[in-house]
mmCIF file of C-alpha atoms in Angstrom:
data_model
loop_
_atom_site.group_PDB
_atom_site.id
_atom_site.type_symbol
_atom_site.label_atom_id
_atom_site.label_comp_id
_atom_site.label_asym_id
_atom_site.label_seq_id
_atom_site.Cartn_x
_atom_site.Cartn_y
_atom_site.Cartn_z
ATOM 1 C CA MET J 1 13.330 -18.039 -30.860
ATOM 2 C CA ASN J 2 15.350 -15.650 -28.736
ATOM 3 C CA MET J 3 13.688 -15.646 -25.296
ATOM 4 C CA LYS J 4 16.363 -13.681 -23.443
ATOM 5 C CA TYR J 5 15.112 -11.958 -20.317
ATOM 6 C CA ARG J 6 16.154 -11.308 -16.745
ATOM 7 C CA LEU J 7 13.872 -10.531 -13.849
ATOM 8 C CA ILE J 8 13.783 -10.158 -10.070
ATOM 9 C CA SER J 9 10.916 -9.695 -7.615
ATOM 10 C CA LEU J 10 10.873 -8.152 -4.160
ATOM 11 C CA ALA J 11 8.159 -7.702 -1.547
ATOM 12 C CA LEU J 12 8.334 -5.681 1.679
ATOM 13 C CA PHE J 13 5.612 -5.701 4.336
ATOM 14 C CA PHE J 14 4.948 -3.670 7.469
ATOM 15 C CA PHE J 15 2.436 -6.252 8.741
ATOM 16 C CA CYS J 16 0.129 -8.846 8.806
ATOM 17 C CA CYS J 17 -9.252 0.764 -6.465
ATOM 18 C CA ALA J 18 -10.360 1.427 -9.670
ATOM 19 C CA ALA J 19 -8.245 1.041 -12.828
ATOM 20 C CA TRP J 20 -6.662 4.030 -14.552
ATOM 21 C CA SER J 21 -8.690 5.374 -17.443
ATOM 22 C CA GLY J 22 -6.911 8.651 -18.221
ATOM 23 C CA PRO J 23 -3.422 10.130 -18.570
ATOM 24 C CA MET J 24 -0.840 8.704 -16.198
ATOM 25 C CA PRO J 25 0.881 11.299 -14.016
ATOM 26 C CA GLY J 26 4.646 11.143 -13.810
ATOM 27 C CA PRO J 27 7.931 12.335 -15.252
ATOM 28 C CA SER J 28 6.922 11.987 -18.909
ATOM 29 C CA ALA J 29 4.038 13.818 -20.582
ATOM 30 C CA ARG J 30 2.617 10.577 -21.996
ATOM 31 C CA PRO J 31 3.066 6.965 -20.907
ATOM 32 C CA THR J 32 4.981 4.760 -23.277
ATOM 33 C CA VAL J 33 3.234 1.989 -25.183
ATOM 34 C CA SER J 34 5.145 -0.556 -23.087
ATOM 35 C CA GLU J 35 3.947 1.004 -19.824
ATOM 36 C CA GLN J 36 0.341 1.069 -21.008
ATOM 37 C CA TYR J 37 0.596 -2.562 -22.088
ATOM 38 C CA LEU J 38 2.045 -3.769 -18.774
ATOM 39 C CA PHE J 39 -0.595 -1.849 -16.809
ATOM 40 C CA SER J 40 -3.457 -3.236 -18.898
ATOM 41 C CA ALA J 41 -2.009 -6.758 -18.845
ATOM 42 C CA ALA J 42 -1.640 -6.721 -15.052
ATOM 43 C CA ASN J 43 -5.237 -5.629 -14.553
ATOM 44 C CA ALA J 44 -6.497 -8.167 -17.078
ATOM 45 C CA GLU J 45 -4.773 -10.939 -15.115
ATOM 46 C CA ARG J 46 -6.286 -9.701 -11.853
ATOM 47 C CA THR J 47 -9.784 -9.214 -13.263
ATOM 48 C CA GLN J 48 -9.800 -12.722 -14.725
ATOM 49 C CA ARG J 49 -9.178 -14.072 -11.229
ATOM 50 C CA GLY J 50 -11.803 -11.955 -9.501
ATOM 51 C CA LEU J 51 -9.264 -9.548 -7.987
ATOM 52 C CA ARG J 52 -9.805 -5.818 -7.936
ATOM 53 C CA PRO J 53 -7.890 -3.936 -10.630
ATOM 54 C CA LEU J 54 -4.973 -1.747 -9.617
ATOM 55 C CA ARG J 55 -5.197 2.026 -9.760
ATOM 56 C CA TRP J 56 -2.320 3.981 -11.281
ATOM 57 C CA ASP J 57 -0.296 5.851 -8.651
ATOM 58 C CA GLY J 58 1.838 8.829 -9.639
ATOM 59 C CA ALA J 59 4.143 8.545 -6.619
ATOM 60 C CA LEU J 60 4.903 4.903 -7.398
ATOM 61 C CA TYR J 61 5.533 5.894 -11.020
ATOM 62 C CA ARG J 62 8.096 8.465 -9.864
ATOM 63 C CA ALA J 63 9.773 5.837 -7.665
ATOM 64 C CA ALA J 64 9.810 3.333 -10.543
ATOM 65 C CA ASP J 65 11.138 5.991 -12.945
ATOM 66 C CA GLY J 66 14.230 6.713 -10.889
ATOM 67 C CA HIS J 67 15.075 3.044 -10.485
ATOM 68 C CA ALA J 68 14.385 2.182 -14.137
ATOM 69 C CA HIS J 69 16.891 4.849 -15.190
ATOM 70 C CA GLU J 70 19.449 3.358 -12.796
ATOM 71 C CA MET J 71 19.002 -0.072 -14.388
ATOM 72 C CA ALA J 72 19.179 1.254 -17.943
ATOM 73 C CA GLU J 73 22.305 3.281 -17.237
ATOM 74 C CA ARG J 74 23.990 0.222 -15.708
ATOM 75 C CA ALA J 75 22.564 -2.206 -18.301
ATOM 76 C CA SER J 76 21.636 -4.559 -15.473
ATOM 77 C CA ILE J 77 18.753 -5.292 -13.131
ATOM 78 C CA SER J 78 18.683 -5.129 -9.346
ATOM 79 C CA HIS J 79 16.375 -3.912 -6.599
ATOM 80 C CA GLN J 80 19.096 -1.750 -5.087
ATOM 81 C CA TYR J 81 22.439 -0.467 -6.314
ATOM 82 C CA PRO J 82 25.282 0.819 -4.105
ATOM 83 C CA GLY J 83 24.363 4.249 -2.810
ATOM 84 C CA GLU J 84 20.700 3.902 -3.833
ATOM 85 C CA PRO J 85 17.909 3.890 -1.201
ATOM 86 C CA GLU J 86 16.014 0.642 -0.611
ATOM 87 C CA LEU J 87 12.578 0.125 -2.152
ATOM 88 C CA ALA J 88 10.523 1.379 0.819
ATOM 89 C CA ALA J 89 12.671 4.517 1.101
ATOM 90 C CA ARG J 90 12.383 5.191 -2.645
ATOM 91 C CA GLY J 91 8.609 4.870 -2.450
ATOM 92 C CA ARG J 92 8.300 7.188 0.515
ATOM 93 C CA GLN J 93 10.700 9.767 -0.951
ATOM 94 C CA ALA J 94 8.566 9.812 -4.113
ATOM 95 C CA GLY J 95 5.505 10.676 -2.012
ATOM 96 C CA ALA J 96 3.820 7.282 -1.599
ATOM 97 C CA HIS J 97 2.104 6.326 1.671
ATOM 98 C CA PHE J 98 1.772 2.592 2.124
ATOM 99 C CA GLY J 99 1.446 -0.307 4.533
ATOM 100 C CA LEU J 100 2.938 -2.784 2.070
ATOM 101 C CA ILE J 101 5.194 -2.315 -0.949
ATOM 102 C CA SER J 102 6.595 -4.765 -3.502
ATOM 103 C CA GLU J 103 8.456 -4.618 -6.776
ATOM 104 C CA ASN J 104 9.092 -6.549 -9.981
ATOM 105 C CA VAL J 105 12.003 -5.656 -12.245
ATOM 106 C CA ALA J 106 13.002 -7.164 -15.573
ATOM 107 C CA GLU J 107 15.072 -6.791 -18.719
ATOM 108 C CA ALA J 108 13.796 -8.142 -22.055
ATOM 109 C CA PRO J 109 13.381 -7.084 -25.707
ATOM 110 C CA SER J 110 9.628 -6.419 -25.414
ATOM 111 C CA ALA J 111 6.886 -5.651 -22.917
ATOM 112 C CA VAL J 112 5.030 -8.807 -23.957
ATOM 113 C CA ARG J 113 7.997 -10.941 -22.966
ATOM 114 C CA ILE J 114 8.401 -9.042 -19.701
ATOM 115 C CA HIS J 115 4.779 -9.650 -18.686
ATOM 116 C CA ASP J 116 4.901 -13.305 -19.749
ATOM 117 C CA ALA J 117 8.114 -13.789 -17.782
ATOM 118 C CA TRP J 118 6.609 -12.208 -14.680
ATOM 119 C CA MET J 119 3.512 -14.380 -14.929
ATOM 120 C CA ASN J 120 5.638 -17.518 -15.312
ATOM 121 C CA SER J 121 7.780 -16.759 -12.250
ATOM 122 C CA THR J 122 6.276 -17.589 -8.858
ATOM 123 C CA GLY J 123 7.515 -14.535 -6.953
ATOM 124 C CA HIS J 124 6.629 -12.049 -9.684
ATOM 125 C CA ARG J 125 3.204 -13.567 -10.250
ATOM 126 C CA GLU J 126 2.487 -13.428 -6.504
ATOM 127 C CA ASN J 127 3.375 -9.732 -6.418
ATOM 128 C CA LEU J 128 1.214 -8.966 -9.444
ATOM 129 C CA LEU J 129 -1.780 -10.974 -8.169
ATOM 130 C CA ASP J 130 -1.451 -10.033 -4.488
ATOM 131 C CA PRO J 131 -5.021 -9.251 -3.312
ATOM 132 C CA ARG J 132 -3.671 -6.892 -0.654
ATOM 133 C CA VAL J 133 -2.153 -4.361 -3.072
ATOM 134 C CA ASP J 134 -4.349 -1.734 -4.705
ATOM 135 C CA SER J 135 -1.947 0.589 -6.567
ATOM 136 C CA VAL J 136 0.851 0.386 -9.114
ATOM 137 C CA GLY J 137 3.386 2.524 -10.943
ATOM 138 C CA ILE J 138 5.242 1.127 -13.968
ATOM 139 C CA ARG J 139 8.232 2.605 -15.760
ATOM 140 C CA VAL J 140 9.988 1.170 -18.821
ATOM 141 C CA ILE J 141 13.239 2.588 -20.239
ATOM 142 C CA SER J 142 14.660 1.509 -23.591
ATOM 143 C CA ARG J 143 18.397 1.191 -24.214
ATOM 144 C CA GLU J 144 20.146 -0.463 -27.151
ATOM 145 C CA GLY J 145 17.201 -2.674 -28.039
ATOM 146 C CA GLU J 146 16.511 -3.792 -24.484
ATOM 147 C CA LEU J 147 13.697 -2.704 -22.180
ATOM 148 C CA TYR J 148 14.374 -2.160 -18.490
ATOM 149 C CA ALA J 149 11.103 -2.372 -16.557
ATOM 150 C CA VAL J 150 10.150 -1.575 -12.972
ATOM 151 C CA GLU J 151 6.685 -2.423 -11.611
ATOM 152 C CA ASP J 152 6.082 -1.025 -8.106
ATOM 153 C CA PHE J 153 2.981 -2.100 -6.153
ATOM 154 C CA ASP J 154 1.637 -0.932 -2.822
ATOM 155 C CA ARG J 155 -1.264 -1.027 -0.426
ATOM 156 C CA SER J 156 -1.950 2.693 -0.254
ATOM 157 C CA VAL J 157 -2.669 4.408 3.042
ATOM 158 C CA MET J 158 -4.659 7.612 2.592
ATOM 159 C CA ASN J 159 -3.096 10.713 4.131
ATOM 160 C CA LEU J 160 -5.906 11.647 6.555
ATOM 161 C CA SER J 161 -5.941 14.214 9.342
ATOM 162 C CA LEU J 162 -6.541 12.999 12.908
ATOM 163 C CA GLY J 163 -10.085 14.354 12.716
ATOM 164 C CA GLU J 164 -10.758 12.519 9.466
ATOM 165 C CA GLN J 165 -9.459 9.283 10.965
ATOM 166 C CA GLU J 166 -11.697 9.699 14.019
ATOM 167 C CA ALA J 167 -14.729 10.463 11.863
ATOM 168 C CA ALA J 168 -14.138 7.357 9.732
ATOM 169 C CA VAL J 169 -13.901 5.074 12.767
ATOM 170 C CA GLY J 170 -16.881 6.792 14.412
ATOM 171 C CA GLU J 171 -19.056 6.202 11.340
ATOM 172 C CA LEU J 172 -17.995 2.559 11.292
ATOM 173 C CA LEU J 173 -18.868 2.152 14.963
ATOM 174 C CA GLN J 174 -22.320 3.619 14.394
ATOM 175 C CA SER J 175 -22.976 1.503 11.331
ATOM 176 C CA THR J 176 -21.990 -1.768 12.994
ATOM 177 C CA SER J 177 -23.316 -1.308 16.543
ATOM 178 C CA SER J 178 -25.861 0.567 18.652
ATOM 179 C CA VAL J 179 -23.334 2.669 20.566
ATOM 180 C CA ALA J 180 -23.580 6.450 20.489
ATOM 181 C CA VAL J 181 -20.288 8.014 19.407
ATOM 182 C CA LEU J 182 -19.367 11.064 21.458
ATOM 183 C CA GLY J 183 -18.042 14.224 19.840
ATOM 184 C CA PRO J 184 -14.360 15.151 19.396
ATOM 185 C CA SER J 185 -12.435 14.137 22.507
ATOM 186 C CA GLU J 186 -9.010 15.352 23.572
ATOM 187 C CA ASP J 187 -9.082 12.678 26.277
ATOM 188 C CA ALA J 188 -9.430 10.004 23.592
ATOM 189 C CA ARG J 189 -6.518 11.498 21.622
ATOM 190 C CA ARG J 190 -4.326 11.547 24.709
ATOM 191 C CA THR J 191 -5.374 7.979 25.474
ATOM 192 C CA CYS J 192 -4.325 6.969 21.965
ATOM 193 C CA ALA J 193 -0.824 8.296 22.624
ATOM 194 C CA MET J 194 -0.527 6.443 25.947
ATOM 195 C CA GLU J 195 0.822 2.901 26.180
ATOM 196 C CA THR J 196 -1.550 1.962 28.998
ATOM 197 C CA GLY J 197 -4.358 3.499 31.007
ATOM 198 C CA TYR J 198 -6.626 6.329 29.919
ATOM 199 C CA ALA J 199 -6.827 10.124 30.042
ATOM 200 C CA GLY J 200 -9.667 12.152 31.579
ATOM 201 C CA ALA J 201 -11.904 11.987 34.631
ATOM 202 C CA ARG J 202 -14.440 9.528 33.208
ATOM 203 C CA GLN J 203 -13.289 5.939 33.403
ATOM 204 C CA PRO J 204 -14.065 3.793 30.341
ATOM 205 C CA TRP J 205 -15.092 0.184 30.826
ATOM 206 C CA PHE J 206 -12.919 -0.882 27.918
ATOM 207 C CA VAL J 207 -10.072 0.701 25.923
ATOM 208 C CA MET J 208 -8.929 -0.627 22.557
ATOM 209 C CA ARG J 209 -5.746 0.679 20.946
ATOM 210 C CA TYR J 210 -4.841 -0.545 17.482
ATOM 211 C CA THR J 211 -2.985 0.282 14.304
ATOM 212 C CA ALA J 212 -4.275 -0.313 10.782
ATOM 213 C CA VAL J 213 -3.509 0.464 7.150
ATOM 214 C CA ASP J 214 -7.169 1.055 6.384
ATOM 215 C CA LEU J 215 -10.107 2.157 8.485
ATOM 216 C CA ALA J 216 -12.783 0.101 6.739
ATOM 217 C CA ARG J 217 -13.016 -2.565 9.428
ATOM 218 C CA LEU J 218 -12.776 -2.848 13.195
ATOM 219 C CA PRO J 219 -10.528 -5.288 15.069
ATOM 220 C CA ASP J 220 -12.278 -8.555 15.954
ATOM 221 C CA THR J 221 -11.781 -7.999 19.694
ATOM 222 C CA LEU J 222 -13.519 -4.628 19.472
ATOM 223 C CA LYS J 223 -16.398 -6.088 17.453
ATOM 224 C CA GLN J 224 -16.886 -8.769 20.105
ATOM 225 C CA LYS J 225 -17.039 -6.164 22.867
ATOM 226 C CA LEU J 226 -19.593 -4.112 20.934
ATOM 227 C CA ALA J 227 -21.723 -7.201 20.300
ATOM 228 C CA SER J 228 -21.958 -7.886 24.044
ATOM 229 C CA GLY J 229 -24.528 -5.103 24.469
ATOM 230 C CA LYS J 230 -22.810 -3.790 27.611
ATOM 231 C CA TYR J 231 -21.593 -0.564 26.029
ATOM 232 C CA HIS J 232 -23.736 2.387 24.985
ATOM 233 C CA GLN J 233 -21.258 5.196 24.332
ATOM 234 C CA ALA J 234 -17.877 5.401 22.648
ATOM 235 C CA ALA J 235 -15.144 7.985 22.179
ATOM 236 C CA VAL J 236 -12.623 7.750 19.354
ATOM 237 C CA GLY J 237 -9.150 9.249 19.372
ATOM 238 C CA ALA J 238 -6.425 9.209 16.731
ATOM 239 C CA CYS J 239 -2.775 10.011 17.248
ATOM 240 C CA THR J 240 0.446 10.016 15.277
ATOM 241 C CA ALA J 241 1.714 6.473 14.873
ATOM 242 C CA ALA J 242 5.163 5.562 16.122
ATOM 243 C CA ALA J 243 7.912 5.549 13.487
ATOM 244 C CA THR J 244 7.537 2.532 11.207
ATOM 245 C CA HIS J 245 10.586 2.942 8.936
ATOM 246 C CA TYR J 246 8.911 4.403 5.834
ATOM 247 C CA PHE J 247 5.597 2.570 6.269
ATOM 248 C CA SER J 248 2.344 4.386 7.055
ATOM 249 C CA VAL J 249 -0.293 3.259 9.543
ATOM 250 C CA TYR J 250 -3.166 4.787 11.473
ATOM 251 C CA SER J 251 -3.062 4.683 15.283
ATOM 252 C CA ILE J 252 -6.496 4.632 16.920
ATOM 253 C CA ALA J 253 -7.967 4.379 20.428
ATOM 254 C CA VAL J 254 -11.617 3.528 21.116
ATOM 255 C CA MET J 255 -12.973 4.041 24.638
ATOM 256 C CA LEU J 256 -16.225 2.267 25.489
ATOM 257 C CA TYR J 257 -18.605 3.413 28.244
ATOM 258 C CA PRO J 258 -21.774 1.873 29.748
#
């Protein structure tokens, strides 16, 4: 049996949710059968292992589309060709916002063989089953009987305004502690942008600055301070995060008062 295939995996990290059920957005009006198969197969593998299924991401699909065409035109596979942006740059240029991005590429005669090859290769399987990623875009281009496939994954970072970020952290503070969260605070925003110290006339007893790719949990140090019972008021400020070379993060400051 002819089992010819070639594949490469790549993962990029800045640090350390529901599956698609309708038309996939992207360059083509309808997804190909191969793309639908690879998407369904990936989520089946994750679901069987108790991992959350990946949601389809149009920006990742656009990034994968451009690279899949490059591979098909060159009749080869690579994560980056001369003159082509690196993976993180391609993702960002396509409109994706992420704290982690990874990629599988392959060449084979069928989508079934591509998925089987990925699942039988340690690096590709780790990308596909990574519990930290939540989104995917898959593009498959056919040329002369061969399929050239690109599977881009990321941990999406929602594009939230500063006010939306502050509201999310404020709600989390109120749901996990007894502190009263003060209203919008320019002092807290200025404090967020400072490397040390605090802004404003009122001195906080504790200041926590942190960055995160999601606002669903508080840093452990902050949770410990809240659990002490010494603090009764809090102000939350968000600010623009320092440049992270294509990666997206939230930058937050929490000021605690007695």
